[in-house]
CSV table of N, CA and C in Angstrom, one decimal:
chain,number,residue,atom,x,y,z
B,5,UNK,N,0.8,-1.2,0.0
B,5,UNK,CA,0.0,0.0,0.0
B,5,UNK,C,0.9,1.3,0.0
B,6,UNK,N,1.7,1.3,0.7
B,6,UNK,CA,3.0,2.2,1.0
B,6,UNK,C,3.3,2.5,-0.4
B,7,UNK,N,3.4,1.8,-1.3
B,7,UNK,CA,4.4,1.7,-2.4
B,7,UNK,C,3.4,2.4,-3.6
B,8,UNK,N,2.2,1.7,-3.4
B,8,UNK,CA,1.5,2.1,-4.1
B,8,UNK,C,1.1,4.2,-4.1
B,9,UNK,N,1.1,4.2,-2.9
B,9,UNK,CA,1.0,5.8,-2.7
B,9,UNK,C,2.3,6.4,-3.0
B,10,UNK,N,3.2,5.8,-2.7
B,10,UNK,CA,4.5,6.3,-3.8
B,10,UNK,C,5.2,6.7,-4.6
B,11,UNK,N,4.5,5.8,-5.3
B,11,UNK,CA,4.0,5.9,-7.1
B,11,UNK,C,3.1,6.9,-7.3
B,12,UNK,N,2.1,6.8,-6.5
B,12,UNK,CA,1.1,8.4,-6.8
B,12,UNK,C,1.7,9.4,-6.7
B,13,UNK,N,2.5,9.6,-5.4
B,13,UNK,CA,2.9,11.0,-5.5
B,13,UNK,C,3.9,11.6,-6.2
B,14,UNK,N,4.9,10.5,-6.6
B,14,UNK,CA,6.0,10.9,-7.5
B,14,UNK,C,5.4,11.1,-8.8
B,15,UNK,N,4.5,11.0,-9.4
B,15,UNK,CA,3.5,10.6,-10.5
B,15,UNK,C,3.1,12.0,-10.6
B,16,UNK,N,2.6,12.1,-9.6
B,16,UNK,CA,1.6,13.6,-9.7
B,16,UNK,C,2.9,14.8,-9.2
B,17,UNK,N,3.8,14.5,-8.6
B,17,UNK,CA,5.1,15.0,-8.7
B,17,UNK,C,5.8,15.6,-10.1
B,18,UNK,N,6.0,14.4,-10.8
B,18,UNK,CA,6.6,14.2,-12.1
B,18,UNK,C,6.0,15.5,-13.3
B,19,UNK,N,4.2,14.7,-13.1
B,19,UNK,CA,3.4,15.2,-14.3
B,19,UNK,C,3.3,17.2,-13.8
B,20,UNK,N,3.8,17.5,-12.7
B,20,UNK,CA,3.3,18.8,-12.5
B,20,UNK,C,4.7,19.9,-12.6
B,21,UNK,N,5.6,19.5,-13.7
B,21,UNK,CA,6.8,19.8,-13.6
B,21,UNK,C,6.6,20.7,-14.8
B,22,UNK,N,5.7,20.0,-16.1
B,22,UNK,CA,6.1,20.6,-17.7
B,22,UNK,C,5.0,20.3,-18.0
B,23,UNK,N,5.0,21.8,-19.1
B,23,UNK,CA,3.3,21.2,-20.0
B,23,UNK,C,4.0,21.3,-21.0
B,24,UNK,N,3.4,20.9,-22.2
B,24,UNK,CA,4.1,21.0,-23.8
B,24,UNK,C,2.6,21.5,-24.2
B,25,UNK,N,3.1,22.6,-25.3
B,25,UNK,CA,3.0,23.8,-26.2
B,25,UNK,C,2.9,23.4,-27.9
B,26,UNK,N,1.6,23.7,-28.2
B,26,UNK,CA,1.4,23.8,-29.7
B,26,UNK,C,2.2,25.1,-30.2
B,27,UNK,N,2.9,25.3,-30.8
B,27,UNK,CA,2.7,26.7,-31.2
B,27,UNK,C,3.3,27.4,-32.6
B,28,UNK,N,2.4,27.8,-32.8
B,28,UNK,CA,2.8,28.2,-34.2
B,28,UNK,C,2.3,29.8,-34.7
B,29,UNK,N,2.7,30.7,-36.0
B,29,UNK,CA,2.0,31.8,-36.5
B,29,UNK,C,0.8,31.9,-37.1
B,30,UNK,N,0.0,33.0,-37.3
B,30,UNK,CA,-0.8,32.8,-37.9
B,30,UNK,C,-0.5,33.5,-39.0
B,31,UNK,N,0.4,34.2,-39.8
B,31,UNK,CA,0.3,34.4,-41.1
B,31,UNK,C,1.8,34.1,-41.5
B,32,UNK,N,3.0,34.1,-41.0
B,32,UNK,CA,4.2,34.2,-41.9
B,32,UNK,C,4.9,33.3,-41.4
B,33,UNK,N,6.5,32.6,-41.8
B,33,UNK,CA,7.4,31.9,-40.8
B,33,UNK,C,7.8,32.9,-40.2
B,34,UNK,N,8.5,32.8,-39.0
B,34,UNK,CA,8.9,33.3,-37.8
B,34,UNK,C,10.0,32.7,-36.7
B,35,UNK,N,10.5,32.9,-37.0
B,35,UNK,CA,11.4,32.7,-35.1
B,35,UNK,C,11.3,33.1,-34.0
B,36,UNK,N,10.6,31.9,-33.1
B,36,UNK,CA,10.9,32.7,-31.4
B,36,UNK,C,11.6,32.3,-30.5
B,37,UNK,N,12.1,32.9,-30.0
B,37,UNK,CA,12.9,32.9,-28.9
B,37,UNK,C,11.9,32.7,-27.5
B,38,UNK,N,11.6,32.1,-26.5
B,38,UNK,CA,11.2,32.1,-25.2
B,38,UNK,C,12.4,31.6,-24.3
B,39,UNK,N,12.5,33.1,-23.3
B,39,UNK,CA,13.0,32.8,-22.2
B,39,UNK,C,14.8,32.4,-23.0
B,40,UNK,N,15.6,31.4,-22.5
B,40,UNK,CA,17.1,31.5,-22.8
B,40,UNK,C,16.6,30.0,-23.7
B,41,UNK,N,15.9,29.4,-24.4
B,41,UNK,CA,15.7,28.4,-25.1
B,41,UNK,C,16.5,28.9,-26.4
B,42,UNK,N,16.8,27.8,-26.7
B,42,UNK,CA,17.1,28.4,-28.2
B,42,UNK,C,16.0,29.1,-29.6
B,43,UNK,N,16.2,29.3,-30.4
B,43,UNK,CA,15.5,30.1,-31.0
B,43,UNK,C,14.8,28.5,-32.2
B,44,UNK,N,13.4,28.8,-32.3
B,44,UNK,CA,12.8,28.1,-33.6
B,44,UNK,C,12.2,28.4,-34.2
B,45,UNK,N,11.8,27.9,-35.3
B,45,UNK,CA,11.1,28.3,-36.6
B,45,UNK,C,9.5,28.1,-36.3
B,46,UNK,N,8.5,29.0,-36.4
B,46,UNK,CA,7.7,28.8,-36.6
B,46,UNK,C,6.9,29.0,-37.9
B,47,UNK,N,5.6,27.9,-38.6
B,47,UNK,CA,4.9,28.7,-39.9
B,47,UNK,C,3.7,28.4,-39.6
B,48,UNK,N,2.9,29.0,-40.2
B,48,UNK,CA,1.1,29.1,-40.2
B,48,UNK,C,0.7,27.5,-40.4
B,49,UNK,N,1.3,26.3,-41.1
B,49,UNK,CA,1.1,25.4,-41.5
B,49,UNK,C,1.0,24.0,-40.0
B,50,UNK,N,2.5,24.5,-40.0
B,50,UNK,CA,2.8,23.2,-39.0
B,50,UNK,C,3.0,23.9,-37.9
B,51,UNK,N,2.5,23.4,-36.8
B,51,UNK,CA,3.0,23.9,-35.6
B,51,UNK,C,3.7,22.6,-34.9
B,52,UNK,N,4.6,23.8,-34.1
B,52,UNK,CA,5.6,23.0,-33.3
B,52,UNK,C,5.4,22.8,-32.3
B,53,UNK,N,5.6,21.6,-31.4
B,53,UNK,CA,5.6,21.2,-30.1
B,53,UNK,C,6.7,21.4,-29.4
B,54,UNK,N,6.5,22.2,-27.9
B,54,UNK,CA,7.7,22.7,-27.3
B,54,UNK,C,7.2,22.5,-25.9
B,55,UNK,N,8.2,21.6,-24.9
B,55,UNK,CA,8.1,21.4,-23.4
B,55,UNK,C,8.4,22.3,-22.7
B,56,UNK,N,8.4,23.1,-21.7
B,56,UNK,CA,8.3,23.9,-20.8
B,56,UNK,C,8.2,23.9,-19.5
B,57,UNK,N,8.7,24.3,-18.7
B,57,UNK,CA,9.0,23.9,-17.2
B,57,UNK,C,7.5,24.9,-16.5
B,58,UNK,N,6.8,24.3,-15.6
B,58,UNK,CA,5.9,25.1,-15.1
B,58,UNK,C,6.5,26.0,-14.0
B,59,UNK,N,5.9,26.8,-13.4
B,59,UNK,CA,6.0,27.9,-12.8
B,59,UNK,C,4.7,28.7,-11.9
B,60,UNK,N,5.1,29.1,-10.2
B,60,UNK,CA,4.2,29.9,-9.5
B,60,UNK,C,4.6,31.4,-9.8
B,61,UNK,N,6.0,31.7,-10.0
B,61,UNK,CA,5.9,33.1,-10.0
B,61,UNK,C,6.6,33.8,-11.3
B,62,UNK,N,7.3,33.0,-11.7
B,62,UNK,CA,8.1,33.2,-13.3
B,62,UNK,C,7.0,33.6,-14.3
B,63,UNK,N,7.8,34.4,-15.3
B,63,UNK,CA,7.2,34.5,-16.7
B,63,UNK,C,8.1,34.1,-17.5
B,64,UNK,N,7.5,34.1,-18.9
B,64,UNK,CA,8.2,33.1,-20.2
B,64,UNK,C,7.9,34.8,-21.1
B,65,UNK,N,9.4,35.2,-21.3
B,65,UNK,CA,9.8,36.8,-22.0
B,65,UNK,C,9.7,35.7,-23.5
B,66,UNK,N,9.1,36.7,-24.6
B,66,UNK,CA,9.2,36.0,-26.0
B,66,UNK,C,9.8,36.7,-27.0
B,67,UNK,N,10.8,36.6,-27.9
B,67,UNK,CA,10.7,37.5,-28.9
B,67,UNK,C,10.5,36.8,-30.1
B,68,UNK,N,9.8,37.4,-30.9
B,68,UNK,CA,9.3,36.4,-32.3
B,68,UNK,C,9.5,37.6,-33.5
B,69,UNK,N,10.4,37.3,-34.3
B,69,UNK,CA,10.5,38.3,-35.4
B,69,UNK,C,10.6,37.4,-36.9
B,70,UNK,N,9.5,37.5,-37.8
B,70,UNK,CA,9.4,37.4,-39.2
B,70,UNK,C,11.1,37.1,-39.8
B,71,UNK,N,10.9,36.3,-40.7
B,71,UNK,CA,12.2,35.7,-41.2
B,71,UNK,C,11.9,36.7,-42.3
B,72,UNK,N,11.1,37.6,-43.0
B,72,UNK,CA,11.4,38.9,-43.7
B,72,UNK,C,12.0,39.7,-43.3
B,73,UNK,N,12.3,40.4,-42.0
B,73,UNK,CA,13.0,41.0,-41.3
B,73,UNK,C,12.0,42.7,-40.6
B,74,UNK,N,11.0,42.0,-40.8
B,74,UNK,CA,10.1,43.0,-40.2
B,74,UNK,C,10.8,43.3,-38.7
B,75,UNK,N,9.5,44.5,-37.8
B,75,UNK,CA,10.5,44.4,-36.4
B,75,UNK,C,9.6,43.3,-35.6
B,76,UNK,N,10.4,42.5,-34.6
B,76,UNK,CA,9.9,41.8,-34.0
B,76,UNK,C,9.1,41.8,-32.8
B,77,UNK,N,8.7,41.3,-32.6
B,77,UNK,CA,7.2,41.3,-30.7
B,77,UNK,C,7.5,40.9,-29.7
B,78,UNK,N,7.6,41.6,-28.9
B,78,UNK,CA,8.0,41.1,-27.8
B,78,UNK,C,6.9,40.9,-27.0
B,79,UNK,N,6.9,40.1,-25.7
B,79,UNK,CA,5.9,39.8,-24.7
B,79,UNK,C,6.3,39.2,-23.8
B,80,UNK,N,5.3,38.9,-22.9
B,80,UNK,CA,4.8,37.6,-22.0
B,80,UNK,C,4.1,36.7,-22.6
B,81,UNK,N,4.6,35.6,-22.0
B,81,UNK,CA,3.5,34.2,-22.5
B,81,UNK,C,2.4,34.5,-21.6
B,82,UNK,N,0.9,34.5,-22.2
B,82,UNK,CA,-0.7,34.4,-21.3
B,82,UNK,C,0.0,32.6,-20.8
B,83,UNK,N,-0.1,32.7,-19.1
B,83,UNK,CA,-0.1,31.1,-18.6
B,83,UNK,C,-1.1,30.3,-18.1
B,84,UNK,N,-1.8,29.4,-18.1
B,84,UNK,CA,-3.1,29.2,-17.3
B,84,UNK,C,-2.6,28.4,-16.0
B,85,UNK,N,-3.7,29.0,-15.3
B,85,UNK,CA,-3.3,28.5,-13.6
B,85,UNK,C,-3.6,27.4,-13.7
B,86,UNK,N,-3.0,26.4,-12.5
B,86,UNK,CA,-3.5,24.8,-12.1
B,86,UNK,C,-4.0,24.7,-10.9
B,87,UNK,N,-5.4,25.0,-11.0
B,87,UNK,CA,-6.3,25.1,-9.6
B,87,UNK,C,-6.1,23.5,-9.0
B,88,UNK,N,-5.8,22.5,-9.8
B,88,UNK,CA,-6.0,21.3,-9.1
B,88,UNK,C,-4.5,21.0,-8.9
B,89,UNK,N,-3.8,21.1,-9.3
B,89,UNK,CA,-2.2,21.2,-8.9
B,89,UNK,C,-1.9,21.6,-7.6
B,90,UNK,N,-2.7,23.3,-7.0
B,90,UNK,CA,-3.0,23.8,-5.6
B,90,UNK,C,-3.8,22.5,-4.9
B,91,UNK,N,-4.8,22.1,-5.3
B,91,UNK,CA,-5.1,21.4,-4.4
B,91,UNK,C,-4.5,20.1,-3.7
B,92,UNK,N,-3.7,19.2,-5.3
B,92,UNK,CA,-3.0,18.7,-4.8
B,92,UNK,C,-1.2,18.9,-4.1
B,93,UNK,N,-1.0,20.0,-4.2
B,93,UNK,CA,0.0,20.3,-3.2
B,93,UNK,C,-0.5,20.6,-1.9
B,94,UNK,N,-1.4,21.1,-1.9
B,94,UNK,CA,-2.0,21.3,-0.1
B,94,UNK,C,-2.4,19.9,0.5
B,95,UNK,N,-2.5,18.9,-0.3
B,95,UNK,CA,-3.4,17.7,0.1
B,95,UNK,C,-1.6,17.0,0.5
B,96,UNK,N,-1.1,16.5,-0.6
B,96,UNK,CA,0.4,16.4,-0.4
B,96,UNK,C,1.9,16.5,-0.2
B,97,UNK,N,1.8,17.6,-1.0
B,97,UNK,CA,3.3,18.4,-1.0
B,97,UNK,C,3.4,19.8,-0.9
B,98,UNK,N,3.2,20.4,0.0
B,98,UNK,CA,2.7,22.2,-0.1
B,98,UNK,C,3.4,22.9,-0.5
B,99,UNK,N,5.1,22.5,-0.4
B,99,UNK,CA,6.6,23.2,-1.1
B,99,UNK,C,6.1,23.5,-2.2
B,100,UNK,N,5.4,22.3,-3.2
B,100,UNK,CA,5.2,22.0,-5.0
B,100,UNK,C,4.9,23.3,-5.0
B,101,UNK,N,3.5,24.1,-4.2
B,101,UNK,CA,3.1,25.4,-4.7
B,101,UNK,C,4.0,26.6,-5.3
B,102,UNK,N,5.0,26.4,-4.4
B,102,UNK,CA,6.2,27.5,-5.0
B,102,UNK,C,6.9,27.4,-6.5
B,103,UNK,N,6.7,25.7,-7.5
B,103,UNK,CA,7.2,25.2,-8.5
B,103,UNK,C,6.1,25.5,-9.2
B,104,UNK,N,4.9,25.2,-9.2
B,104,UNK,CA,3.9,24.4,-10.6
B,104,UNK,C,2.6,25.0,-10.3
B,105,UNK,N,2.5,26.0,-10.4
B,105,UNK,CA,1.1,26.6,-10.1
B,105,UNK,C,0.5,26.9,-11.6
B,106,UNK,N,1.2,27.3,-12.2
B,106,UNK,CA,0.8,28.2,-13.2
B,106,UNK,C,1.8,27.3,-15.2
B,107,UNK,N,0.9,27.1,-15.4
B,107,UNK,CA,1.8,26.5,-16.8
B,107,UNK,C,1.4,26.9,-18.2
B,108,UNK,N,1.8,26.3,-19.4
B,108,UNK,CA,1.6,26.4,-20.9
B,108,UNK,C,0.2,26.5,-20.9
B,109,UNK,N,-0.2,27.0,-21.7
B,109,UNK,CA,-1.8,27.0,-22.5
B,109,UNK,C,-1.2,25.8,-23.7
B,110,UNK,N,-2.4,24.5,-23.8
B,110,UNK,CA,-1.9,23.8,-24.8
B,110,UNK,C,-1.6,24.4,-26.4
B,111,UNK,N,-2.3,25.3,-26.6
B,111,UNK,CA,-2.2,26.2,-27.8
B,111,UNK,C,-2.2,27.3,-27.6
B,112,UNK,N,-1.2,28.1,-28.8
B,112,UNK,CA,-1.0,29.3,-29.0
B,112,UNK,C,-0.4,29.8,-30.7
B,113,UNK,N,-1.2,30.6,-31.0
B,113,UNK,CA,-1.0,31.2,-32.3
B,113,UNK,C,-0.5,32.7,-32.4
B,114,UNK,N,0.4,33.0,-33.0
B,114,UNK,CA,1.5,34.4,-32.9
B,114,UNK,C,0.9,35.2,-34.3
B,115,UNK,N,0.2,36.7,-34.2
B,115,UNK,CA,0.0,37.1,-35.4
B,115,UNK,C,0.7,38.5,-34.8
B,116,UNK,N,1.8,38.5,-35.5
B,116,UNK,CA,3.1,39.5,-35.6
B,116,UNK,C,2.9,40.7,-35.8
B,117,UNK,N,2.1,40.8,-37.0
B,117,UNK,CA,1.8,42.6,-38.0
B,117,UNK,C,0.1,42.7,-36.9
B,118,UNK,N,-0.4,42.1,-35.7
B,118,UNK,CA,-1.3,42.9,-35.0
B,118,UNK,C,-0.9,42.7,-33.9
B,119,UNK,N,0.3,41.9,-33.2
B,119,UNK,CA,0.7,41.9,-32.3
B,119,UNK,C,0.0,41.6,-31.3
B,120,UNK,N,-0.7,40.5,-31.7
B,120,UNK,CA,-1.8,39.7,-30.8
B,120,UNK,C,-1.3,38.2,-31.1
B,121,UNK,N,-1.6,37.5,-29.6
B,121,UNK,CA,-1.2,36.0,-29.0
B,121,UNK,C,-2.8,35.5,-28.8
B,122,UNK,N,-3.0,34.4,-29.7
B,122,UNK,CA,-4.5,33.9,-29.2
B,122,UNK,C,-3.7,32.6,-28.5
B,123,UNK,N,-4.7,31.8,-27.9
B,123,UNK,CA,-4.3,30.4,-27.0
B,123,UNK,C,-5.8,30.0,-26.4
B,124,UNK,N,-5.8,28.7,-26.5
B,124,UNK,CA,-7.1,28.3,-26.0
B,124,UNK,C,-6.5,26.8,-25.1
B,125,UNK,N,-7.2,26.2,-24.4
B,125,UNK,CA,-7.0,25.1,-23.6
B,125,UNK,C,-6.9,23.8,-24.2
B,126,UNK,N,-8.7,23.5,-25.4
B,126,UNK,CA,-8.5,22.4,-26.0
B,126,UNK,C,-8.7,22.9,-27.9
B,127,UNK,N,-8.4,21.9,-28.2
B,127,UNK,CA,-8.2,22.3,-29.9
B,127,UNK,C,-9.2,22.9,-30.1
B,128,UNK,N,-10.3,22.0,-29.7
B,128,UNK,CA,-11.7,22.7,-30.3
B,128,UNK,C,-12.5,24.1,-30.0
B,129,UNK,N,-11.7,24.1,-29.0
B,129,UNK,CA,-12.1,25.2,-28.4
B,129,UNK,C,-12.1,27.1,-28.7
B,130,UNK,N,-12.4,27.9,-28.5
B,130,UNK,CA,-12.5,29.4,-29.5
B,130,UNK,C,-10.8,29.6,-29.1
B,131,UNK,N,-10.6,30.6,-30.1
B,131,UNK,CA,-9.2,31.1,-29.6
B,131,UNK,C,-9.3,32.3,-28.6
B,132,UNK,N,-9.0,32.2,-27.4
B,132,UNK,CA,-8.6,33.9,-26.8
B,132,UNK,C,-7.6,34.7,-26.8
B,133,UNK,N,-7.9,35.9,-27.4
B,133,UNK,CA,-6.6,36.8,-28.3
B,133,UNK,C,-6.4,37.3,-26.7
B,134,UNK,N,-5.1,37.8,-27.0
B,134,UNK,CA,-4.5,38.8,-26.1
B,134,UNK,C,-3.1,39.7,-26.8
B,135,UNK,N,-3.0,40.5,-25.9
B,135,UNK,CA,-2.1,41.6,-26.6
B,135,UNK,C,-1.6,42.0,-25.3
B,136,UNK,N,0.1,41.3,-25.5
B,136,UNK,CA,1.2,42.6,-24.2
B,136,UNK,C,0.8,43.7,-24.2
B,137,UNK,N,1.0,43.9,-22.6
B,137,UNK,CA,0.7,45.3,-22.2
B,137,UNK,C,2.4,46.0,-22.9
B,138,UNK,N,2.3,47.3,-22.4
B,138,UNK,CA,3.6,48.1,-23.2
B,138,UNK,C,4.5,47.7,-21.8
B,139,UNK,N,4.0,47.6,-20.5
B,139,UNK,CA,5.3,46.9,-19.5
B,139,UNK,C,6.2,45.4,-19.9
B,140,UNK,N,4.6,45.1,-20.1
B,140,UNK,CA,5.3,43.4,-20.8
B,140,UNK,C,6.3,43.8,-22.1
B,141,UNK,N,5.7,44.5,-22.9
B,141,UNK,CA,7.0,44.4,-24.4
B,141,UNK,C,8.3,44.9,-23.8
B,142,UNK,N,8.1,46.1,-23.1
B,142,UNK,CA,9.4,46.6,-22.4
B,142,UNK,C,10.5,45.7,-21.8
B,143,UNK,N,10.0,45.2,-20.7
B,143,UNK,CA,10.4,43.7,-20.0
B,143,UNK,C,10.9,42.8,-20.5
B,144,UNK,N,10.2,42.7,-22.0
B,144,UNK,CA,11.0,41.6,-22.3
B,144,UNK,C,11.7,41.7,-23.7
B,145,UNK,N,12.0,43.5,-23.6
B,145,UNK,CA,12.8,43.9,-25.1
B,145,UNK,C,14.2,44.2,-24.1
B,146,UNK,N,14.0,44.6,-22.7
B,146,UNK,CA,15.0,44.7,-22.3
B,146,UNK,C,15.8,43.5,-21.9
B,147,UNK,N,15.1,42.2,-21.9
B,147,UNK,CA,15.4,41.3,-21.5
B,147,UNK,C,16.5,40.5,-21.9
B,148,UNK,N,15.7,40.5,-23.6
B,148,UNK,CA,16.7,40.3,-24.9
B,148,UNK,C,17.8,40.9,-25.4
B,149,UNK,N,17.3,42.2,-24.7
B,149,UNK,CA,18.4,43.0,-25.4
B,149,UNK,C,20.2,43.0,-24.4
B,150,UNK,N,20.1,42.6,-23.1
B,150,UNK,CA,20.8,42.1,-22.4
B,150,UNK,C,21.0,40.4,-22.9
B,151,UNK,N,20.8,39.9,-23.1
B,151,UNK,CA,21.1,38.6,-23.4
B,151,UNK,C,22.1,38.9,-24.4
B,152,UNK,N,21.5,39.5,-25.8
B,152,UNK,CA,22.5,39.7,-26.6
B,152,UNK,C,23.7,41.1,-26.4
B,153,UNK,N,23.8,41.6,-25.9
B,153,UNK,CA,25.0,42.3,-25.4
B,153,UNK,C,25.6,41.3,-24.5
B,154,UNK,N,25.1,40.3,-23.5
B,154,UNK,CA,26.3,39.1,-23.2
B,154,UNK,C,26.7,38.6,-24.0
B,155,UNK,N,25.9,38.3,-25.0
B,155,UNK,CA,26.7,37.3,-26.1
B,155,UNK,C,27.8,37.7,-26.8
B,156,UNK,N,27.6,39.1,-27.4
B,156,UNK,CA,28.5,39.8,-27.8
B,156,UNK,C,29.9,40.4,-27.1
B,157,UNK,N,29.6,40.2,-25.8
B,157,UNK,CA,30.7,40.6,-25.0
B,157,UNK,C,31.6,39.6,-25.0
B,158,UNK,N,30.9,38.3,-25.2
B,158,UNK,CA,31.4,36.8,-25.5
B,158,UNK,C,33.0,36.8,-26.3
């Protein structure tokens, strides 16, 4: 019995670490950068699947700039909370709360030239648009923009 609850909790442990991410543009290819990940290709056609570490207090800084060389978008990732993740860290592990509160939206679509992020939970589901606030672009143009002056100082 021991063993068996062991397995649960490392389980619900495990699964509350990472969500993976549909994500693709909606009109052009594109590269984005989130956070210090390396940079990929995105196109209107195929979307890419990308894993992700969840998070209570962290944001995911993006920059996604057109492979034509338009200027690129910066943001926050929109994250959806894990109300039952809280409950099972108060039931189990109450530390967890500080790790996995808050994670990926299974989908998200990038439209560049309006500078709107839609994301919805299940496929079928409507898309809900959102648009960085001007703190968020700031935040995370300064963010980038210090990454690459390290590199360069490299």
């Amino acid at each position: 019995m021991k063993m068996k609850i062991a397995i649960l909790v490392t389980s619900l442990l495990i699964a509350g670490c990472s969500s993976t991410a549909s994500i693709k543009t909606e009109n052009n290819i594109a590269n984005i950068t989130i956070n210090d990940k390396a940079p990929v290709t995105l196109s209107p056609d195929t979307p890419i699947k990308e894993t992700y570490s969840t998070t209570s207090f962290g944001q995911y800084k993006f920059k996604i700039s057109e492979t034509n060389g338009n200027k690129p978008m910066y943001g926050v990732i929109p994250l959806k909370f894990n109300g039952g993740y809280l409950a099972a860290d108060i039931l189990l592990f109450a530390p967890a709360m500080f790790f996995n509160l808050r994670e990926f939206f299974p989908f998200y679509e990038f439209n560049i030239e309006s500078g709107i992020i839609k994301y919805k939970k299940n496929e079928s589901d409507e898309w809900i648009s959102y648009q960085p606030t001007k703190d968020e672009i700031n935040s995370a143009q300064t963010y980038f923009n210090r990454i690459e002056m390290e590199d360069t100082e490299k």
